[in-house]
Coordinates of C-alpha atoms and ligand atoms in Angstrom, one line a residue:
M8 CA 52.9 -51.9 -98.7
R9 CA 52.1 -49.0 -96.4
L10 CA 55.5 -47.5 -97.5
L11 CA 54.5 -47.7 -101.2
T12 CA 51.0 -46.2 -100.6
L13 CA 52.5 -43.3 -98.6
A14 CA 55.3 -42.8 -101.2
V15 CA 52.7 -42.7 -104.0
G16 CA 50.6 -40.3 -101.9
I17 CA 53.6 -37.9 -101.5
A18 CA 55.1 -38.3 -105.0
G19 CA 51.8 -38.6 -106.9
V20 CA 51.0 -34.9 -107.5
P21 CA 54.6 -33.7 -108.4
S22 CA 55.0 -36.7 -110.7
L23 CA 51.7 -35.9 -112.5
A24 CA 52.9 -32.2 -112.8
V25 CA 56.1 -33.3 -114.4
V26 CA 54.2 -35.5 -116.9
F27 CA 52.0 -32.6 -117.9
L28 CA 55.0 -30.2 -118.2
T29 CA 56.7 -32.8 -120.4
L30 CA 53.7 -33.4 -122.5
G31 CA 53.2 -29.7 -122.9
G32 CA 56.8 -29.4 -124.1
W33 CA 57.9 -27.1 -121.3
I34 CA 60.6 -29.4 -120.1
G35 CA 62.6 -32.0 -121.9
G36 CA 62.6 -35.8 -121.5
W37 CA 65.8 -36.1 -119.5
P38 CA 65.2 -33.3 -117.0
A39 CA 61.7 -34.7 -116.5
L40 CA 63.0 -38.2 -115.8
T41 CA 65.6 -36.8 -113.4
I42 CA 63.0 -34.7 -111.5
T43 CA 60.7 -37.7 -111.3
A44 CA 63.5 -39.9 -109.9
I45 CA 64.4 -37.3 -107.3
V46 CA 60.7 -36.8 -106.3
W47 CA 60.3 -40.5 -105.9
A48 CA 63.5 -40.9 -103.9
V49 CA 62.6 -38.0 -101.5
A50 CA 59.0 -39.3 -101.2
T51 CA 60.1 -42.9 -100.4
L52 CA 62.6 -41.6 -97.8
T53 CA 60.1 -39.3 -96.2
A54 CA 57.5 -42.1 -96.1
A55 CA 60.1 -44.4 -94.6
I56 CA 61.1 -41.9 -91.9
F57 CA 57.4 -41.1 -91.2
L58 CA 56.4 -44.7 -90.9
H59 CA 59.4 -45.5 -88.7
D60 CA 58.5 -42.6 -86.4
L61 CA 54.9 -43.6 -86.3
Q62 CA 55.9 -47.1 -85.4
L63 CA 58.2 -45.9 -82.6
L64 CA 55.5 -43.5 -81.4
S65 CA 52.8 -46.2 -81.3
E66 CA 55.2 -48.5 -79.4
F67 CA 55.9 -45.7 -77.0
V68 CA 52.1 -45.0 -76.4
R69 CA 51.5 -48.7 -76.0
R70 CA 54.2 -48.9 -73.3
L71 CA 52.8 -45.8 -71.6
A72 CA 49.4 -47.3 -71.5
T73 CA 50.6 -50.6 -70.0
D74 CA 53.2 -49.3 -67.6
E75 CA 51.5 -49.0 -64.2
T76 CA 54.3 -46.9 -62.7
H77 CA 54.3 -44.4 -65.6
S78 CA 58.1 -44.3 -65.5
V79 CA 58.6 -45.0 -69.2
R80 CA 61.6 -43.0 -70.5
Q81 CA 61.6 -43.1 -74.3
R82 CA 64.9 -43.0 -76.0
R83 CA 65.3 -39.5 -77.5
T84 CA 66.8 -41.2 -80.5
G85 CA 63.3 -42.4 -81.4
P86 CA 60.9 -40.3 -83.5
I87 CA 62.5 -37.8 -85.7
I88 CA 59.6 -35.8 -87.1
M89 CA 57.3 -36.5 -84.1
E90 CA 59.8 -36.1 -81.3
A91 CA 57.9 -33.1 -80.0
L92 CA 54.7 -35.0 -80.1
S93 CA 56.2 -37.9 -78.1
R94 CA 57.5 -35.5 -75.5
D95 CA 54.1 -33.9 -75.1
L96 CA 52.5 -37.3 -74.8
E97 CA 54.9 -38.3 -72.1
H98 CA 54.2 -35.1 -70.2
L99 CA 50.5 -35.6 -70.5
V100 CA 50.8 -39.1 -69.1
R101 CA 52.9 -37.8 -66.2
V102 CA 50.3 -35.1 -65.4
L103 CA 47.4 -37.5 -65.7
A104 CA 49.0 -40.3 -63.6
P105 CA 48.3 -38.8 -60.2
R106 CA 44.8 -38.0 -61.2
A107 CA 44.2 -41.6 -62.3
A108 CA 45.7 -42.8 -59.0
L109 CA 43.4 -40.4 -57.1
V110 CA 40.3 -41.6 -59.0
E111 CA 41.3 -45.2 -58.3
Q112 CA 41.8 -44.4 -54.6
L113 CA 38.3 -42.8 -54.4
R114 CA 36.8 -45.7 -56.2
R115 CA 38.3 -48.1 -53.7
A116 CA 37.2 -45.9 -50.8
D117 CA 33.6 -45.9 -52.2
T118 CA 33.6 -49.7 -52.5
L119 CA 35.0 -50.0 -49.0
I120 CA 32.4 -47.6 -47.5
L121 CA 29.5 -49.5 -49.2
E122 CA 31.0 -52.9 -48.1
R123 CA 31.4 -51.8 -44.5
L124 CA 28.1 -49.9 -44.0
P125 CA 26.2 -51.5 -41.1
D126 CA 22.9 -51.6 -43.1
P127 CA 22.4 -54.3 -45.8
L128 CA 22.9 -52.7 -49.2
I129 CA 22.4 -54.2 -52.6
V130 CA 23.7 -52.6 -55.9
L131 CA 21.5 -53.1 -58.9
A132 CA 22.5 -53.0 -62.6
G133 CA 20.2 -51.3 -65.2
D134 CA 18.5 -54.7 -65.9
R135 CA 17.7 -55.0 -62.1
S136 CA 20.2 -57.8 -61.6
V137 CA 22.4 -57.8 -58.5
R138 CA 25.8 -56.2 -59.2
R139 CA 27.0 -56.7 -55.6
A140 CA 25.8 -56.9 -52.0
N141 CA 27.7 -55.6 -49.0
A142 CA 28.8 -57.7 -46.0
A143 CA 25.7 -56.8 -44.0
A144 CA 23.4 -57.8 -46.8
R145 CA 25.2 -61.1 -47.3
A146 CA 25.0 -61.8 -43.6
A147 CA 21.4 -60.8 -43.2
F148 CA 19.9 -62.4 -46.4
G149 CA 22.5 -64.7 -47.8
G150 CA 20.8 -67.0 -50.2
E151 CA 17.5 -65.2 -49.7
M152 CA 18.7 -62.1 -51.6
A153 CA 16.8 -62.9 -54.8
A154 CA 13.6 -63.7 -52.8
V155 CA 13.9 -60.3 -51.0
L156 CA 14.2 -58.5 -54.3
R157 CA 11.2 -60.3 -55.6
H158 CA 9.0 -58.9 -52.8
P159 CA 6.2 -57.2 -54.7
D160 CA 6.4 -53.9 -52.7
L161 CA 10.2 -53.7 -53.1
R162 CA 9.9 -54.6 -56.8
S163 CA 7.5 -51.8 -57.4
A164 CA 9.7 -49.3 -55.5
I165 CA 12.6 -50.4 -57.7
D166 CA 10.5 -49.9 -60.9
R167 CA 9.4 -46.5 -59.7
T168 CA 13.0 -45.5 -59.0
F169 CA 14.2 -46.5 -62.5
S170 CA 11.3 -44.7 -64.1
S171 CA 11.3 -41.5 -62.0
R172 CA 15.1 -41.4 -61.2
A173 CA 14.1 -40.4 -57.6
V174 CA 14.5 -42.1 -54.2
Q175 CA 11.6 -44.5 -53.5
T176 CA 10.9 -46.3 -50.2
A177 CA 8.9 -49.4 -49.2
E178 CA 8.0 -51.0 -45.8
L179 CA 8.4 -54.8 -46.1
T180 CA 7.6 -57.7 -43.8
L181 CA 10.0 -60.5 -44.8
P182 CA 8.7 -63.9 -43.7
V183 CA 12.0 -65.8 -44.2
P184 CA 14.4 -66.9 -42.6
M185 CA 12.5 -65.3 -39.7
E186 CA 9.9 -62.6 -39.7
R187 CA 11.5 -59.2 -40.0
D188 CA 10.2 -55.6 -40.5
V189 CA 12.4 -53.9 -43.0
H190 CA 12.4 -50.3 -44.3
A191 CA 13.8 -50.3 -47.9
S192 CA 15.1 -47.2 -49.7
V193 CA 15.9 -47.5 -53.4
V194 CA 18.3 -44.7 -54.5
P195 CA 19.1 -44.1 -58.1
M196 CA 22.8 -43.7 -59.0
D197 CA 23.2 -40.9 -61.6
P198 CA 25.9 -41.1 -62.9
P199 CA 26.2 -44.9 -62.5
L200 CA 28.7 -46.5 -60.1
A201 CA 32.1 -47.6 -61.4
D202 CA 30.9 -51.2 -61.6
G203 CA 27.8 -50.2 -63.6
G204 CA 25.4 -50.1 -60.7
Q205 CA 22.4 -47.9 -61.5
A206 CA 20.6 -48.1 -58.2
I207 CA 21.2 -49.1 -54.6
V208 CA 18.7 -50.7 -52.3
V209 CA 19.3 -50.0 -48.6
L210 CA 17.5 -52.4 -46.2
S211 CA 17.2 -51.2 -42.6
D212 CA 16.0 -53.7 -40.1
R213 CA 13.2 -52.1 -38.1
T214 CA 12.1 -55.2 -36.3
R215 CA 13.4 -54.1 -32.9
E216 CA 11.9 -50.7 -33.1
R217 CA 8.5 -52.2 -34.1
V218 CA 8.7 -54.6 -31.1
V219 CA 9.5 -51.7 -28.8
E220 CA 6.7 -49.6 -30.2
R221 CA 4.3 -52.5 -29.8
M222 CA 5.5 -53.1 -26.3
R223 CA 5.1 -49.5 -25.3
A224 CA 1.6 -49.4 -26.7
D225 CA 0.8 -52.7 -24.9
F226 CA 2.3 -51.3 -21.7
V227 CA 0.2 -48.1 -21.7
A228 CA -2.9 -50.2 -22.5
N229 CA -2.1 -52.6 -19.7
V230 CA -1.4 -49.8 -17.1
S231 CA -4.6 -48.0 -18.1
H232 CA -6.6 -51.2 -17.8
E233 CA -5.1 -52.2 -14.4
L234 CA -5.8 -48.8 -13.0
R235 CA -9.3 -48.5 -14.5
T236 CA -10.6 -51.6 -12.8
P237 CA -10.0 -50.5 -9.2
L238 CA -10.9 -46.9 -10.1
A239 CA -14.2 -47.9 -11.6
S240 CA -15.0 -49.9 -8.4
L241 CA -14.0 -46.9 -6.2
I242 CA -16.3 -44.5 -8.3
G243 CA -19.1 -47.1 -8.1
F244 CA -18.9 -47.4 -4.3
I245 CA -18.7 -43.6 -3.8
E246 CA -21.9 -43.3 -5.8
T247 CA -23.6 -46.1 -3.8
I248 CA -22.5 -44.5 -0.5
R249 CA -23.8 -41.1 -1.6
G250 CA -27.1 -42.6 -3.0
P251 CA -28.8 -45.9 -2.1
A252 CA -26.5 -46.6 0.9
A253 CA -26.5 -43.0 2.3
D254 CA -28.5 -44.1 5.4
D255 CA -27.0 -47.6 5.8
P256 CA -23.9 -47.4 8.1
P257 CA -23.2 -51.2 8.1
A258 CA -23.2 -51.2 4.2
Q259 CA -21.1 -48.1 4.2
K260 CA -18.5 -49.7 6.5
R261 CA -18.3 -52.8 4.3
F262 CA -18.0 -50.6 1.1
L263 CA -15.3 -48.5 2.7
G264 CA -13.3 -51.6 3.5
I265 CA -13.5 -52.7 -0.2
M266 CA -12.6 -49.1 -1.3
A267 CA -9.5 -49.1 1.0
E268 CA -8.5 -52.4 -0.6
Q269 CA -8.9 -51.1 -4.1
G270 CA -7.0 -47.9 -3.1
A271 CA -4.2 -50.0 -1.7
R272 CA -4.1 -52.0 -4.9
M273 CA -3.7 -48.9 -7.0
N274 CA -1.0 -47.7 -4.7
R275 CA 0.8 -51.0 -5.0
L276 CA 0.6 -50.9 -8.8
I277 CA 2.0 -47.4 -8.9
D278 CA 4.8 -48.3 -6.5
D279 CA 5.7 -51.3 -8.7
L280 CA 5.7 -49.2 -11.8
L281 CA 7.8 -46.6 -10.2
S282 CA 10.3 -49.1 -8.9
L283 CA 10.5 -50.7 -12.3
S284 CA 11.3 -47.4 -14.0
R285 CA 13.9 -46.6 -11.3
I286 CA 15.5 -50.0 -11.8
E287 CA 15.6 -49.5 -15.6
L288 CA 17.3 -46.2 -15.1
T289 CA 20.2 -47.8 -13.2
E290 CA 20.3 -51.0 -15.1
H291 CA 23.4 -50.1 -17.0
Q292 CA 25.5 -49.7 -13.9
P293 CA 26.0 -52.8 -11.7
P294 CA 26.2 -52.2 -8.0
S295 CA 29.6 -52.3 -6.4
D296 CA 29.1 -52.3 -2.6
P297 CA 29.6 -55.7 -1.0
I298 CA 26.6 -56.7 1.1
D299 CA 25.7 -59.6 3.5
L300 CA 22.8 -61.6 2.3
R301 CA 22.1 -63.2 5.7
D302 CA 20.9 -59.8 7.1
I303 CA 18.4 -59.5 4.3
V304 CA 17.2 -63.1 4.6
S305 CA 16.5 -62.8 8.3
G306 CA 14.7 -59.4 7.9
M307 CA 12.6 -60.8 5.1
A308 CA 11.7 -64.0 7.1
A309 CA 10.5 -61.9 10.0
S310 CA 8.3 -59.7 7.8
F311 CA 6.6 -62.8 6.3
E312 CA 6.0 -64.4 9.7
P313 CA 2.4 -63.2 10.1
R314 CA 1.3 -64.3 6.6
M315 CA 3.0 -67.7 7.2
V316 CA 1.2 -68.3 10.4
K317 CA -2.1 -67.3 8.9
R318 CA -1.7 -69.8 6.1
N319 CA 0.1 -72.4 8.2
V320 CA 3.1 -72.4 5.9
H321 CA 6.6 -73.4 7.2
L322 CA 9.6 -71.5 5.9
A323 CA 12.6 -73.7 5.6
I324 CA 15.8 -71.6 5.4
D325 CA 19.1 -73.1 4.3
V326 CA 21.9 -70.7 3.9
A327 CA 25.5 -71.8 3.1
E328 CA 27.9 -71.6 6.1
D329 CA 30.8 -69.8 4.2
L330 CA 28.6 -67.2 2.6
P331 CA 30.8 -64.6 0.9
R332 CA 29.7 -61.0 0.5
V333 CA 28.3 -60.1 -2.9
A334 CA 28.5 -56.8 -4.7
A335 CA 24.8 -56.0 -4.7
D336 CA 22.2 -53.3 -4.0
A337 CA 20.7 -54.4 -0.6
D338 CA 17.3 -52.8 -1.2
Q339 CA 16.9 -54.3 -4.6
I340 CA 18.0 -57.8 -3.4
A341 CA 15.5 -57.4 -0.6
Q342 CA 12.8 -56.6 -3.2
V343 CA 13.8 -59.7 -5.2
L344 CA 13.5 -61.9 -2.1
Q345 CA 10.2 -60.2 -1.2
N346 CA 8.7 -60.8 -4.6
M347 CA 9.9 -64.5 -4.7
L348 CA 8.5 -65.2 -1.2
D349 CA 5.3 -63.3 -2.0
N350 CA 4.7 -65.5 -5.0
A351 CA 5.5 -68.6 -3.0
M352 CA 2.9 -67.5 -0.4
K353 CA 0.3 -66.4 -2.9
Y354 CA 0.5 -69.4 -5.2
G355 CA 1.9 -72.0 -2.7
R356 CA -0.1 -74.6 -0.8
D357 CA -1.8 -73.8 2.5
G358 CA 0.0 -75.8 5.2
G359 CA 2.9 -76.5 2.8
V360 CA 6.6 -75.8 3.0
V361 CA 8.3 -72.8 1.3
G362 CA 12.1 -73.3 0.9
L363 CA 14.6 -70.5 0.9
T364 CA 18.2 -71.4 0.1
I365 CA 21.3 -69.5 -0.7
Q366 CA 24.1 -71.8 -1.9
H367 CA 27.1 -72.0 -4.1
P368 CA 25.9 -73.3 -7.4
A369 CA 26.2 -77.0 -7.8
G370 CA 28.5 -78.2 -10.7
G371 CA 26.8 -78.5 -14.0
S372 CA 25.9 -76.3 -16.9
R373 CA 22.8 -74.6 -15.4
W374 CA 24.7 -71.5 -14.3
P375 CA 27.6 -69.5 -15.7
N376 CA 31.1 -71.0 -15.2
R377 CA 32.1 -68.1 -12.9
P378 CA 32.0 -67.7 -9.1
G379 CA 28.5 -66.9 -8.0
L380 CA 25.7 -67.6 -5.5
V381 CA 22.3 -69.0 -6.1
I382 CA 19.2 -67.8 -4.2
S383 CA 16.2 -70.1 -4.6
V384 CA 12.6 -70.0 -3.3
S385 CA 10.5 -73.1 -3.8
D386 CA 6.9 -73.8 -3.0
Q387 CA 4.5 -76.8 -3.2
G388 CA 1.8 -75.0 -5.0
A389 CA -0.2 -75.9 -8.2
G390 CA 2.8 -75.2 -10.4
I391 CA 2.9 -73.4 -13.8
P392 CA 2.2 -75.1 -17.2
K393 CA 5.3 -75.2 -19.3
E394 CA 4.0 -72.9 -22.1
H395 CA 3.6 -70.0 -19.7
I396 CA 7.1 -70.1 -18.2
P397 CA 9.0 -68.1 -20.9
R398 CA 6.5 -65.2 -20.7
L399 CA 6.3 -64.9 -16.9
T400 CA 8.8 -62.0 -16.7
E401 CA 6.8 -59.9 -19.2
R402 CA 5.0 -57.0 -17.5
F403 CA 1.4 -57.8 -16.5
Y404 CA 1.7 -61.4 -17.7
R405 CA -0.4 -63.7 -15.4
V406 CA -1.1 -67.3 -15.9
D407 CA -4.5 -67.1 -14.3
K408 CA -5.6 -63.4 -14.3
G409 CA -8.6 -64.0 -12.1
R410 CA -6.7 -65.9 -9.4
S411 CA -3.7 -63.5 -9.5
R412 CA -6.0 -60.5 -9.1
A413 CA -8.0 -62.2 -6.4
V414 CA -4.8 -62.5 -4.3
G415 CA -3.8 -58.9 -5.1
G416 CA -1.3 -59.6 -7.9
T417 CA -0.5 -57.0 -10.6
G418 CA 1.8 -59.2 -12.7
L419 CA 4.9 -57.1 -12.2
G420 CA 6.7 -59.1 -9.5
L421 CA 8.8 -61.3 -11.8
A422 CA 9.4 -58.4 -14.3
I423 CA 10.9 -56.4 -11.4
I424 CA 13.0 -59.4 -10.4
K425 CA 14.3 -59.8 -13.9
H426 CA 15.4 -56.2 -14.2
I427 CA 17.1 -56.2 -10.9
I428 CA 19.0 -59.4 -11.7
N429 CA 19.9 -57.9 -15.1
R430 CA 21.4 -54.9 -13.3
H431 CA 23.4 -57.3 -11.1
R432 CA 24.6 -59.1 -14.3
G433 CA 23.0 -62.3 -12.9
Q434 CA 20.5 -64.9 -14.2
L435 CA 17.0 -65.9 -13.4
L436 CA 15.6 -69.4 -13.7
I437 CA 12.0 -70.5 -13.2
E438 CA 11.3 -74.2 -12.9
S439 CA 7.9 -75.6 -12.3
E440 CA 6.0 -78.8 -12.4
V441 CA 2.2 -78.8 -12.5
G442 CA 0.9 -80.4 -9.3
I443 CA 4.2 -80.5 -7.6
G444 CA 5.4 -76.9 -7.2
T445 CA 7.6 -74.1 -8.4
T446 CA 11.2 -73.0 -7.8
V447 CA 12.5 -69.6 -8.7
S448 CA 16.2 -69.2 -8.6
V449 CA 18.6 -66.3 -9.2
W450 CA 22.3 -66.5 -9.8
L451 CA 24.4 -63.5 -8.7
P452 CA 28.1 -63.1 -9.7
L453 CA 30.6 -62.9 -6.9
T454 CA 33.2 -60.2 -7.1
Q455 CA 34.6 -60.8 -3.6
T456 CA 35.0 -64.4 -2.8
Q457 CA 36.6 -64.4 0.7
P458 CA 34.3 -65.8 3.4
L459 CA 32.5 -63.3 5.5
T460 CA 34.0 -62.7 9.0
R461 CA 31.6 -61.8 11.7
Ligands
ATP518 N1 5.2 -69.7 -7.4 C1 4.3 -69.7 -8.3 N2 3.4 -70.7 -8.5 C2 2.5 -70.6 -9.5 N3 2.3 -69.5 -10.3 C3 3.2 -68.5 -10.2 C4 4.2 -68.5 -9.2 N4 4.9 -67.4 -9.3 C5 4.3 -66.7 -10.3 N5 3.3 -67.4 -10.8 C6 2.4 -66.9 -12.0 O1 3.2 -66.0 -12.7 C7 2.4 -64.8 -12.8 C8 3.4 -63.6 -12.7 O2 4.0 -63.5 -11.5 P1 4.4 -62.0 -10.9 O3 5.0 -62.2 -9.6 O4 5.1 -61.4 -12.0 O5 3.0 -61.3 -10.8 P2 1.8 -61.4 -9.7 O6 2.3 -62.3 -8.6 O7 0.6 -61.8 -10.4 O8 1.7 -59.9 -9.2 P3 2.7 -59.1 -8.3 O9 3.9 -59.9 -8.1 O10 3.0 -57.9 -9.1 O11 1.9 -58.7 -7.1 C9 1.4 -64.8 -11.6 O12 0.3 -64.1 -11.9 C10 1.2 -66.3 -11.5 O13 0.1 -66.6 -12.4
MG519 MG1 4.2 -61.8 -7.7

């Protein structure tokens, strides 16, 4: 059919010319018939060759398109009229093949970069539906992805991005699966990504930074408050001594005593703060020198002696016989012991027993399954209600502020212990029962396990 149409197309005009020439009497009947027959024969042959070539060429192009390796070698016996065209096509494909491979490689690299980015990232199509989400987004939001995208502030940032074609941001607080502060950036993709993505949403978790910011603000507020109280009292007494009590030596003596106490309190607070920041500075490098804990224990027991006598407290020391040396900072471990004993003295019972033990950890799951030593201090004081225990190592956290302040506490002792034990890669455990007493234990890892030879 195509052959006939093409042959008619080729032979049509010359045939019509022959008909006119015959009708006009310029050529005779026989010559006209002969010319027409020749024209039709040539037209049919040309059409046949042309169609055959076209068929071969289209097969060739089809093969080039489907052949991934672009190694198609067309028989040169193929197209007759269009041989040059087929050769050019083959050349074109060969030139374009590496470019296509490069484009594919870049596309894969882009996909991989998005997939591996540490921040959660969601690709949106033009209709705001999720095209894909990277590994971090799947891990962070999983099934909650749709709920996150429905957040009114994020939705409005997405709408603004699509209408303005500019980057828009939003600060979100996501309530599920746990409360998180997230900074969202919606970036338009112009031109769109290979998969049709028209915008990407990058969600950076800022929860930790917010917590740190809040902690810093609380810390400054706490320090100022702790310093302001004794400072206000000092200023008050100075004014009293200069004014109403100017001629009252016994009152002056009493006030000076209180002022000295307040001054000492401020001094203690500043010492504690400085030692906390010093410990934090070295927290990333654990100590390596082996020390003998027995020396520290005996020194500490001696220094607490006067306070014990005053409060009629008995110190029961129980140290394991085969105590190995531990890699520790002697001054810092002394501070840990001092803070533990100080609490036992301050919050323990008058006339009670304070226990100080250093033992190999008993079997069980309380401590890490590695060689270590456990230092414990126990008292028979009023104990600590359960709900306070997890917060005791926070700076300035006190169960009973009034009582702690009355006994000279600043609320930093356990925070200092925690940081020192962190630096030693150890663990801290506070156990308490209201009305019975409190035991504070620290586990220190052993790096050198041979018994100490004296
Ligand atoms: N052995 C204990 N018995 C009862 N309560 C305790 C005991 N140890 C600590 N606490 C409670 O925990 C709080 C925090 O203790 P921490 O040692 O950190 O601070 P502090 O003793 O108040 O002050 P500082 O140790 O800085 O002088 C205390 O205020 C107290 O309420
Ligand atoms: Mg204390």
